[in-house]
GROMACS .gro file of C-alpha atoms in nm:
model
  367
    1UNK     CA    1   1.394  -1.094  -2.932
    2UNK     CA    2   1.323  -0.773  -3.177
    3UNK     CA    3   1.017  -0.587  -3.093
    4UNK     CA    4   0.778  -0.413  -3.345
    5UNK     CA    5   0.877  -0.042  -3.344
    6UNK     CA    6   0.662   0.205  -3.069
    7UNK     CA    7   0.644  -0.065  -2.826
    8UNK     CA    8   0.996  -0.165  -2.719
    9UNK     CA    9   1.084  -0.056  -2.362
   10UNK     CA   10   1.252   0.315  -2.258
   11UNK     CA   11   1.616   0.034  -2.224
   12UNK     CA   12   1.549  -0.146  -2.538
   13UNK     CA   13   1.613   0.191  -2.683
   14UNK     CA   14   1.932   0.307  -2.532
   15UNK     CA   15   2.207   0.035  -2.477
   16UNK     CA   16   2.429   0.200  -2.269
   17UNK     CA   17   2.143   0.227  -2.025
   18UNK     CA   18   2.038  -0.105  -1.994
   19UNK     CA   19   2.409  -0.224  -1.969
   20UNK     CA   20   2.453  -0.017  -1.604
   21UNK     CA   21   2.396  -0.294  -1.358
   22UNK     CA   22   2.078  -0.243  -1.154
   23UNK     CA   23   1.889   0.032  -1.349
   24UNK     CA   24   1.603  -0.219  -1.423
   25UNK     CA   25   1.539  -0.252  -1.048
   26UNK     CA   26   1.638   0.131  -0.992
   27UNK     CA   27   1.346   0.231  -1.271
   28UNK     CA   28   1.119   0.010  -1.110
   29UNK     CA   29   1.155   0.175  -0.784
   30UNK     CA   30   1.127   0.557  -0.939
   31UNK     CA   31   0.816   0.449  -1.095
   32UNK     CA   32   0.627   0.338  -0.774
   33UNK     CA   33   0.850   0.655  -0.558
   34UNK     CA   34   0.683   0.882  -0.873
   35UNK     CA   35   0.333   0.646  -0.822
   36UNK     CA   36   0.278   0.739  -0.460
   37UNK     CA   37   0.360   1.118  -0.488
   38UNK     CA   38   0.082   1.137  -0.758
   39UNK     CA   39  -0.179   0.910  -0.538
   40UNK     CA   40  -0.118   1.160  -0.268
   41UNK     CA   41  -0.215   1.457  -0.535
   42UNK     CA   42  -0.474   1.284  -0.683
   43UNK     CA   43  -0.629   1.241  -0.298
   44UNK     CA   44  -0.595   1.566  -0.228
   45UNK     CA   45  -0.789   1.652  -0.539
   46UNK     CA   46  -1.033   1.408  -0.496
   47UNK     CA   47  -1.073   1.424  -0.100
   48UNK     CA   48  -1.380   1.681  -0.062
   49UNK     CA   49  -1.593   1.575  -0.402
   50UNK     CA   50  -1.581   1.214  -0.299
   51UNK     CA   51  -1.695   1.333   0.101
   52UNK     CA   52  -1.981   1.498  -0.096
   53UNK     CA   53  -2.070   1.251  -0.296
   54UNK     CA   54  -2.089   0.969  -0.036
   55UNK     CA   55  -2.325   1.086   0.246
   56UNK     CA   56  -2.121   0.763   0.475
   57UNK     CA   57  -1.800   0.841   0.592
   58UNK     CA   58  -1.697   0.478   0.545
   59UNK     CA   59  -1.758   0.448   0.167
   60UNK     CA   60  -1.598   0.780   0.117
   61UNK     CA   61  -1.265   0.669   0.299
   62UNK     CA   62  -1.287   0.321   0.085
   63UNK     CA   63  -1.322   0.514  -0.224
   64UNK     CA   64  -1.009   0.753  -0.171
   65UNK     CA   65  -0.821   0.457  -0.034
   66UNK     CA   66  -0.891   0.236  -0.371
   67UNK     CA   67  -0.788   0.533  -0.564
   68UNK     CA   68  -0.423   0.555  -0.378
   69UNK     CA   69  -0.387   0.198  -0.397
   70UNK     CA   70  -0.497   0.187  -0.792
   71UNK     CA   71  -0.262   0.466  -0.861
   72UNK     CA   72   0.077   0.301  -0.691
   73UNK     CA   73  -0.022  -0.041  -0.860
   74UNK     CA   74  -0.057   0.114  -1.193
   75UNK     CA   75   0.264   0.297  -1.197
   76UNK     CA   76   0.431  -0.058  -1.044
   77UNK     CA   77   0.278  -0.199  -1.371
   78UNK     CA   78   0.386   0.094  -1.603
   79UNK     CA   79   0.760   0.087  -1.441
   80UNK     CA   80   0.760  -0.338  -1.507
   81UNK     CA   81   0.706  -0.282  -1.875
   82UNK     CA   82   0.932   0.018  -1.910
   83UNK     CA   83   1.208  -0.274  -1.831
   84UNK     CA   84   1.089  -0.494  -2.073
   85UNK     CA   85   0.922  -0.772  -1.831
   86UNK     CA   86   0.696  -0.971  -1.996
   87UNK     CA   87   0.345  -1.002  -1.854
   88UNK     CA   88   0.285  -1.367  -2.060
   89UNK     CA   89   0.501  -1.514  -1.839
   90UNK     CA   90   0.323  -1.333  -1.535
   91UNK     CA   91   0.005  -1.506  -1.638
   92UNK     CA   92   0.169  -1.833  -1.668
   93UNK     CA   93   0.327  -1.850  -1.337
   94UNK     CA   94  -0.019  -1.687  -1.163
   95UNK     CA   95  -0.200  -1.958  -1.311
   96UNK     CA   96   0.027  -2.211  -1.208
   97UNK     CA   97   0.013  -2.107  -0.823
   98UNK     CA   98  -0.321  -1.989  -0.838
   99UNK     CA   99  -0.470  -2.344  -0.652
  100UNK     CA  100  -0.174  -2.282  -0.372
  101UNK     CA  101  -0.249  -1.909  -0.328
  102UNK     CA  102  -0.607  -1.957  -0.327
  103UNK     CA  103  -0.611  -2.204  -0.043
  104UNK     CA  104  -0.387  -1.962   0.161
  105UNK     CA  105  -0.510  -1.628   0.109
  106UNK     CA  106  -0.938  -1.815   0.138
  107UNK     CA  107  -0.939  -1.617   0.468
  108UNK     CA  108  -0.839  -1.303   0.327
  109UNK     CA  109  -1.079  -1.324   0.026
  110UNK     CA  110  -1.368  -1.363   0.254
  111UNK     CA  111  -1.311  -1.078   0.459
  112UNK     CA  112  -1.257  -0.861   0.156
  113UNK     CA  113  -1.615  -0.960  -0.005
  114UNK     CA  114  -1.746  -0.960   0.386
  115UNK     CA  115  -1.591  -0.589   0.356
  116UNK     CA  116  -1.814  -0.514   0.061
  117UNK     CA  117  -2.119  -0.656   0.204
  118UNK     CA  118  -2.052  -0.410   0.517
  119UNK     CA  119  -2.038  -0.122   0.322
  120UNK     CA  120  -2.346  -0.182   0.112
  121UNK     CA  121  -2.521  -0.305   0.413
  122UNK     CA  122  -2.490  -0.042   0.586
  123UNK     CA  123  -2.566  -0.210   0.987
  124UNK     CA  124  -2.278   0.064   1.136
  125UNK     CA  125  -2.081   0.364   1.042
  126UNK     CA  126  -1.788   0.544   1.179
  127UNK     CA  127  -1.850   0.715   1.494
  128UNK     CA  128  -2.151   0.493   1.624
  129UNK     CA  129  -2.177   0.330   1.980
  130UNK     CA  130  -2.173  -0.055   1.949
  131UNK     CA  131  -2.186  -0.314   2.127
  132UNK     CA  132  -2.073  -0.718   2.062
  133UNK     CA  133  -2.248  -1.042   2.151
  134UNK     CA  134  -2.002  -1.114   2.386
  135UNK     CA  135  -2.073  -0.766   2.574
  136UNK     CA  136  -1.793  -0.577   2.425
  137UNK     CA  137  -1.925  -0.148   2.402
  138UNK     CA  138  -1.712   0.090   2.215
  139UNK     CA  139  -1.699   0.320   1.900
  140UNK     CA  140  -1.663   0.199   1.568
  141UNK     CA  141  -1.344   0.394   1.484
  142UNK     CA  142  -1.287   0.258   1.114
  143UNK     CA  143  -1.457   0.073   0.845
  144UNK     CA  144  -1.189  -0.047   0.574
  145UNK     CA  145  -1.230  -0.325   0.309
  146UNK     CA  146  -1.082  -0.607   0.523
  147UNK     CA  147  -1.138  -0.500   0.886
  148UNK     CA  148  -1.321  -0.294   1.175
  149UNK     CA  149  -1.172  -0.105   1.406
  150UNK     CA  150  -1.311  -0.019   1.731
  151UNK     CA  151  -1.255   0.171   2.033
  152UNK     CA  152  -1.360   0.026   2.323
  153UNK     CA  153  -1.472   0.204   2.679
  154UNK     CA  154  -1.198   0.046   2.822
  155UNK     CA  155  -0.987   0.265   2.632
  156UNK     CA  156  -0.836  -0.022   2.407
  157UNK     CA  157  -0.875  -0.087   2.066
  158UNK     CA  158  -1.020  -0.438   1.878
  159UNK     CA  159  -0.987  -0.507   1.531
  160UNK     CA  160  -1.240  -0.716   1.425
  161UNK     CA  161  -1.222  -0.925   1.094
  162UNK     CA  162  -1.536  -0.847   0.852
  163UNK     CA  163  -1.573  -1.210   0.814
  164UNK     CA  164  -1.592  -1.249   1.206
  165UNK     CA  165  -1.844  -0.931   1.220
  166UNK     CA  166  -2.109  -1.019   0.945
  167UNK     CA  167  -2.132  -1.332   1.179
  168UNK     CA  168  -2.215  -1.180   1.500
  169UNK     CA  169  -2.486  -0.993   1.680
  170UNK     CA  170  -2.399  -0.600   1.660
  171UNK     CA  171  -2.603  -0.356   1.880
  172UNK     CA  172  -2.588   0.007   1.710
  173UNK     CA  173  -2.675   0.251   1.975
  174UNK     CA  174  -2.658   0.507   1.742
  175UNK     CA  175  -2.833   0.383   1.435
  176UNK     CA  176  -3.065   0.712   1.336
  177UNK     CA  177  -3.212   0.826   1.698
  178UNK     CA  178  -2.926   0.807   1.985
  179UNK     CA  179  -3.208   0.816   2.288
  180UNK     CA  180  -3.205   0.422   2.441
  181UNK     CA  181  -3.447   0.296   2.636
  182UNK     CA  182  -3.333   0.091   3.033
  183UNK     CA  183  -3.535  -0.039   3.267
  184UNK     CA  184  -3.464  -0.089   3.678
  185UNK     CA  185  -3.666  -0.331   3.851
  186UNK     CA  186  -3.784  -0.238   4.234
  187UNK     CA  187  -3.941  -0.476   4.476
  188UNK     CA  188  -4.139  -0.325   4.761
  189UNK     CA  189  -4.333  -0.482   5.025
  190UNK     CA  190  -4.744  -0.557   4.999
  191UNK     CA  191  -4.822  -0.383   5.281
  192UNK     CA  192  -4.657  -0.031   5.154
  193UNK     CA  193  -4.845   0.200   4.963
  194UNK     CA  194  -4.767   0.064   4.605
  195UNK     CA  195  -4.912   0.397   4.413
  196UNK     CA  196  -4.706   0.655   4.593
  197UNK     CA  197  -4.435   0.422   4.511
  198UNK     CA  198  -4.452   0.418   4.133
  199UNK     CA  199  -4.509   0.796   4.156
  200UNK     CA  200  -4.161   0.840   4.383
  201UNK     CA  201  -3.948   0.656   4.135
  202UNK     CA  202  -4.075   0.830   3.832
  203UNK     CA  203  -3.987   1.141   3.998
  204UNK     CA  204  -3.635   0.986   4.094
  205UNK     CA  205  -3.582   0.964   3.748
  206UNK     CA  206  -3.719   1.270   3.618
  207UNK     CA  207  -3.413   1.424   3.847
  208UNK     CA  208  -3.150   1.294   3.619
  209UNK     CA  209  -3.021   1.513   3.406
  210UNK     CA  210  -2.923   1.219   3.149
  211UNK     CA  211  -3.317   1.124   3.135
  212UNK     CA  212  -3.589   1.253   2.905
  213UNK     CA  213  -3.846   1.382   3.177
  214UNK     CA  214  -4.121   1.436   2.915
  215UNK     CA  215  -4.206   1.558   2.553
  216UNK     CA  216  -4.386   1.420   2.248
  217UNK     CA  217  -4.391   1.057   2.207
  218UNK     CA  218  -4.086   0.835   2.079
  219UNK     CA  219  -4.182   0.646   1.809
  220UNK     CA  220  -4.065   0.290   1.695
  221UNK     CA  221  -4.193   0.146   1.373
  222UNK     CA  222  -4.556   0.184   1.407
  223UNK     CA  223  -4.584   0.176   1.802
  224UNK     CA  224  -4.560   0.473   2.004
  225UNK     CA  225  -4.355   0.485   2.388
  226UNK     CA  226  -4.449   0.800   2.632
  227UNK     CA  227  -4.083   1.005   2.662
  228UNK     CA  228  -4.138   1.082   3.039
  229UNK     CA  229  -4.046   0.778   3.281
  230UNK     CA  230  -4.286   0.536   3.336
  231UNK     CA  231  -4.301   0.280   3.637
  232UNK     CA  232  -4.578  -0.021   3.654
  233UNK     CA  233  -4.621  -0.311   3.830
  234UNK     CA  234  -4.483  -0.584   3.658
  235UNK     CA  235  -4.557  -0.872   3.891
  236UNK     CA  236  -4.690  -1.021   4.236
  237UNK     CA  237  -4.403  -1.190   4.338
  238UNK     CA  238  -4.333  -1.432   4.633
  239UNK     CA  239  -4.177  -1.151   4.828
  240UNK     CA  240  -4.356  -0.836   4.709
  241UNK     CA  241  -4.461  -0.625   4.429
  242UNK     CA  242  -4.264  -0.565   4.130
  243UNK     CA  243  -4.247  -0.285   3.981
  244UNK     CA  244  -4.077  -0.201   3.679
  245UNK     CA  245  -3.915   0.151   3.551
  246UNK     CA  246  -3.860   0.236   3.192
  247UNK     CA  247  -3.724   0.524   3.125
  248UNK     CA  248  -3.510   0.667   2.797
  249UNK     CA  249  -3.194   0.842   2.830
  250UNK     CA  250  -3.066   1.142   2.595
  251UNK     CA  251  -2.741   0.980   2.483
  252UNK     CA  252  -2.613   0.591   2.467
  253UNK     CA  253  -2.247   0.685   2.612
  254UNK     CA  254  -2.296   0.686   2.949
  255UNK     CA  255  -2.544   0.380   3.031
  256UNK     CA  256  -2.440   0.261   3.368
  257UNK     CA  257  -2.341   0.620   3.507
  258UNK     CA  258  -2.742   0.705   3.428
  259UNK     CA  259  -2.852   0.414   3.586
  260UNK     CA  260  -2.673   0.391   3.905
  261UNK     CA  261  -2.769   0.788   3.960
  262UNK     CA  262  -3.123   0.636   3.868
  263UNK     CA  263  -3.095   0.392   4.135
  264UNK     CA  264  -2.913   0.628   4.441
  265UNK     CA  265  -3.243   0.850   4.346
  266UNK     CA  266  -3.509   0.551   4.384
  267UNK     CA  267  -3.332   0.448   4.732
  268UNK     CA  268  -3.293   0.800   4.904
  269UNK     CA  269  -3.686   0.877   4.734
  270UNK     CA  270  -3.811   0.604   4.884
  271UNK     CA  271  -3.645   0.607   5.258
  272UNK     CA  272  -3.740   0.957   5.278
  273UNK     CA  273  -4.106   0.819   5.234
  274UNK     CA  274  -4.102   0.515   5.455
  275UNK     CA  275  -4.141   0.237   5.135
  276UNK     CA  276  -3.995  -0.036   5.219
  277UNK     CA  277  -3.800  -0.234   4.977
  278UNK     CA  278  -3.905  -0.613   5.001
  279UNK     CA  279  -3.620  -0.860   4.991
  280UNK     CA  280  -3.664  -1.233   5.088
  281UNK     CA  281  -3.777  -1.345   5.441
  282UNK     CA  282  -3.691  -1.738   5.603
  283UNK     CA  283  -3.815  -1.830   5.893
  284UNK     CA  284  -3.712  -2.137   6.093
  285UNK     CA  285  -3.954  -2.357   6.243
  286UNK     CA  286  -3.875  -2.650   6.495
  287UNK     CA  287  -4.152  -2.905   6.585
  288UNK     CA  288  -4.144  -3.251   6.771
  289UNK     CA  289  -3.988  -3.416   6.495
  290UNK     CA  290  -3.729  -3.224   6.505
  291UNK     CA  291  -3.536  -3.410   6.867
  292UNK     CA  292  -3.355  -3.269   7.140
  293UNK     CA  293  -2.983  -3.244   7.161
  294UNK     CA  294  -2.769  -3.165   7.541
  295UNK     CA  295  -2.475  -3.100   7.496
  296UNK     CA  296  -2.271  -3.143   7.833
  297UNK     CA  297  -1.862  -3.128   7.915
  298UNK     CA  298  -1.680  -3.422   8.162
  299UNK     CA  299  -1.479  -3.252   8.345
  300UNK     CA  300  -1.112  -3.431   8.462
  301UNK     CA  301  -1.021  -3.623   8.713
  302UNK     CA  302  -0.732  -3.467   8.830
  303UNK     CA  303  -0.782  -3.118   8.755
  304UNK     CA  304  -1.188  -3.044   8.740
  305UNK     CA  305  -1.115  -2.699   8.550
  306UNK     CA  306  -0.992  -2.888   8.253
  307UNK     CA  307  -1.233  -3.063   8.029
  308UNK     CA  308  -1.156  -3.378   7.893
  309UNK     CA  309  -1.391  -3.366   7.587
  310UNK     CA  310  -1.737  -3.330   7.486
  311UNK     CA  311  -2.046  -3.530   7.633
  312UNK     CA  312  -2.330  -3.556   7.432
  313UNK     CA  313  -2.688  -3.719   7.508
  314UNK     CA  314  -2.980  -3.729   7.334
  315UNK     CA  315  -3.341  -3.679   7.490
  316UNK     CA  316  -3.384  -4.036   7.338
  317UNK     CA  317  -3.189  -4.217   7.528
  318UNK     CA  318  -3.244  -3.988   7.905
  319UNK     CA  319  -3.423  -4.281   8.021
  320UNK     CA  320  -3.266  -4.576   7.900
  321UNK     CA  321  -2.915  -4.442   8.032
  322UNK     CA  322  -2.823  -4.446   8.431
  323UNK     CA  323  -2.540  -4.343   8.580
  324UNK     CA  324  -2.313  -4.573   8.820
  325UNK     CA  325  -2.295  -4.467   9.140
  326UNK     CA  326  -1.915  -4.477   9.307
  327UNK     CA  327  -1.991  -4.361   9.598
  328UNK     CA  328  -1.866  -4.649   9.811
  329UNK     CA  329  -1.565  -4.827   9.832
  330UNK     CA  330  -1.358  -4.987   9.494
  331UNK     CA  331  -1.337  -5.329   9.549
  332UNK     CA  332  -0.961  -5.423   9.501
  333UNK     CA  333  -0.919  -5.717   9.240
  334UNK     CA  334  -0.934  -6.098   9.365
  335UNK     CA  335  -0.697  -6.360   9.294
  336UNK     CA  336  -0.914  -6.487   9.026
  337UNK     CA  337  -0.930  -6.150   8.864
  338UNK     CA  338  -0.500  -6.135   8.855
  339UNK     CA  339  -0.494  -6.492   8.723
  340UNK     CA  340  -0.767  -6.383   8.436
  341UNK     CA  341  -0.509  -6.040   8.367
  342UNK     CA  342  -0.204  -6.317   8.415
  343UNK     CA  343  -0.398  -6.534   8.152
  344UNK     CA  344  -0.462  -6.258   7.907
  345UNK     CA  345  -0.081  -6.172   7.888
  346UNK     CA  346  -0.158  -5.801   8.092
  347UNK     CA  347   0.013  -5.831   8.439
  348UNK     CA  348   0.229  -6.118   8.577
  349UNK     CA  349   0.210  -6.238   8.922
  350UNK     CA  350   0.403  -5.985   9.067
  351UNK     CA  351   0.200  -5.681   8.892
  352UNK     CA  352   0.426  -5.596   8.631
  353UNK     CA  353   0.353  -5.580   8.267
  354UNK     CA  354   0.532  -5.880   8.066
  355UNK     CA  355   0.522  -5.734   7.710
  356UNK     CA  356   0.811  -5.740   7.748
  357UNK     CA  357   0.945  -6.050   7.794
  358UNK     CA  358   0.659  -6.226   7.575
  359UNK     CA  359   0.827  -6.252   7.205
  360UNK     CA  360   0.628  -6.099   6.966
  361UNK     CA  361   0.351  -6.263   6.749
  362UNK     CA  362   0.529  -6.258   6.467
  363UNK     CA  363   0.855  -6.418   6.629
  364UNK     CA  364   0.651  -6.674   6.782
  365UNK     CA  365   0.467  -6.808   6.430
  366UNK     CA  366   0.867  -6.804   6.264
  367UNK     CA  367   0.969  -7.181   6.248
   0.00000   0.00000   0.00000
């Protein structure tokens, strides 16, 4: 099919050059090899305005990163109609596969808008302290359109679908002012001195290095928190007085290091000073209902060092049980007595067991 003049394609215009075998394919190619080079130009143009432009580090990556991608897809375009390829039919065939595509590439939508709604939100940026609702703490190493990326403490990396993060609790640790507020509960006993306590684990905090140990007052919203540490009691409880410490540390990256040099502090403060740490007491008490148990051993008959098992009696039963004395002679059995074992299939007449010459139960029922 003719085309109007100024708009046929680069091989419309030479024959010989669209008869070699592969140069559609081969121009194609060139144009995206020609795209990227120019992207990485236009970047490096672009890099420093766009950083000054966009006070968040995020956006400013985002922008450079749709300008790269923009440029390669625009010279993909430009090298598809330099070999005549008709973007009617393009249309047609999207629109026919658009249903099937949507359905599978749903996920991927979502994160991209979640991506946008990131960005304009604003909840993180690159380089803050986080931490997940399922107790996850790293750095948010990179924001892009589809994704987060951060590096944990453990030294691994989690890439977390903007979909997945606009639907979970984020803590920012570094959202505007870095200093973070812990607390450490300490019990101590009623009978200690309770105000020389508070006063010893303030100053066990004040000797961390990490800890604010004074200075103006931090404020948040429209309330105001004293810097220096601060210990109170919190509650009477069943096994002593609590008392709570609050105190605020400089930086967020090093939250359990701070507190466990917080806590060796308290403890060796408070030894030195005889507090005593309250911790829970039981105490066993036995009455009349409770009964009393001997425990006794039976020794054997033929050897008395060996025990034949245990002998237990009850204080309930000491006078309802006597012991037979065999003291005097053992009567030997009567005649009566052997006719009774005879009877009972035991012993026959001349002493000896006749199990075995009885037939068995069994054989005796058989017909």
């Amino acid at each position: 099919m003719a085309q109007p003049a100024g708009t046929a394609p680069i091989v419309e215009w030479s024959s010989w050059l669209a008869a070699i075998p592969g140069v559609r394919l081969l121009i194609v190619v060139l144009s995206v090899v020609v795209g990227a080079a120019l992207a990485r130009v236009i970047v490096r143009v672009i890099g420093r305005p766009v950083a000054r432009r966009f006070s968040r580090q995020s956006v400013a990556q985002t922008v450079v990163r749709g300008v790269r991608v923009g440029t390669i897809v625009a010279s993909f375009l430009t090298g598809l109609w330099v070999v005549g390829f008709q973007f009617t039919d393009l249309l047609i065939g999207t629109a026919v596969l658009s249903a099937v595509v949507g359905i599978i590439l749903a996920p991927l939508v979502g994160n991209f808008i979640n991506g946008v709604f990131v960005l304009a939100d604003q909840p993180f940026e690159i380089g803050d302290m986080v931490e997940l609702d399922d107790g996850t703490q790293g750095f948010v190493e990179d924001i892009t359109i589809r994704y987060t990326k951060i590096f944990t403490l453990d030294n691994t990396f989690r890439v977390v679908p903007n979909g997945a993060m606009r639907e979970r609790d984020v803590t920012n640790y570094s959202a505007e002012d870095e200093r973070t507020r812990r607390s450490i509960d300490v019990l101590v006993t009623y009978e200690c001195d309770v105000t020389e306590a508070r006063r010893l684990i303030e100053r066990a905090a004040r000797d961390c290095e990490a800890v604010i140990d004074g200075g103006p007052d931090i404020r948040i919203g429209v309330a105001r928190y004293t810097a220096s540490p601060d210990c109170r009691i919190h509650e009477f409880g069943d096994d002593g007085v609590l008392l709570r410490l609050r105190y605020w540390v400089k930086k967020p990256y090093k939250l359990g290091k701070v507190q466990s040099d917080v806590n060796i502090r308290i403890r060796e403060r408070l030894a030195d000073a005889d507090v005593e740490m309250a911790y829970p007491h039981r105490h066993l008490v036995f009455d009349d209902t409770s009964g009393v148990a001997e425990v006794g051993v039976r020794e054997s008959d033929d050897d008395p060092d060996v025990a034949t098992g245990p002998m237990i009696r009850t204080g309930e039963f000491d006078d309802a049980t006597e012991e037979t004395s065999t003291d005097g002679p053992v009567d030997e059995p009567t005649g009566s007595d052997v006719d009774a074992d005879v009877d009972r299939g035991g012993l026959t007449e001349d002493g000896t067991s006749d199990l075995e010459e009885r037939p068995d139960r069994d054989e005796r029922d058989r017909p």
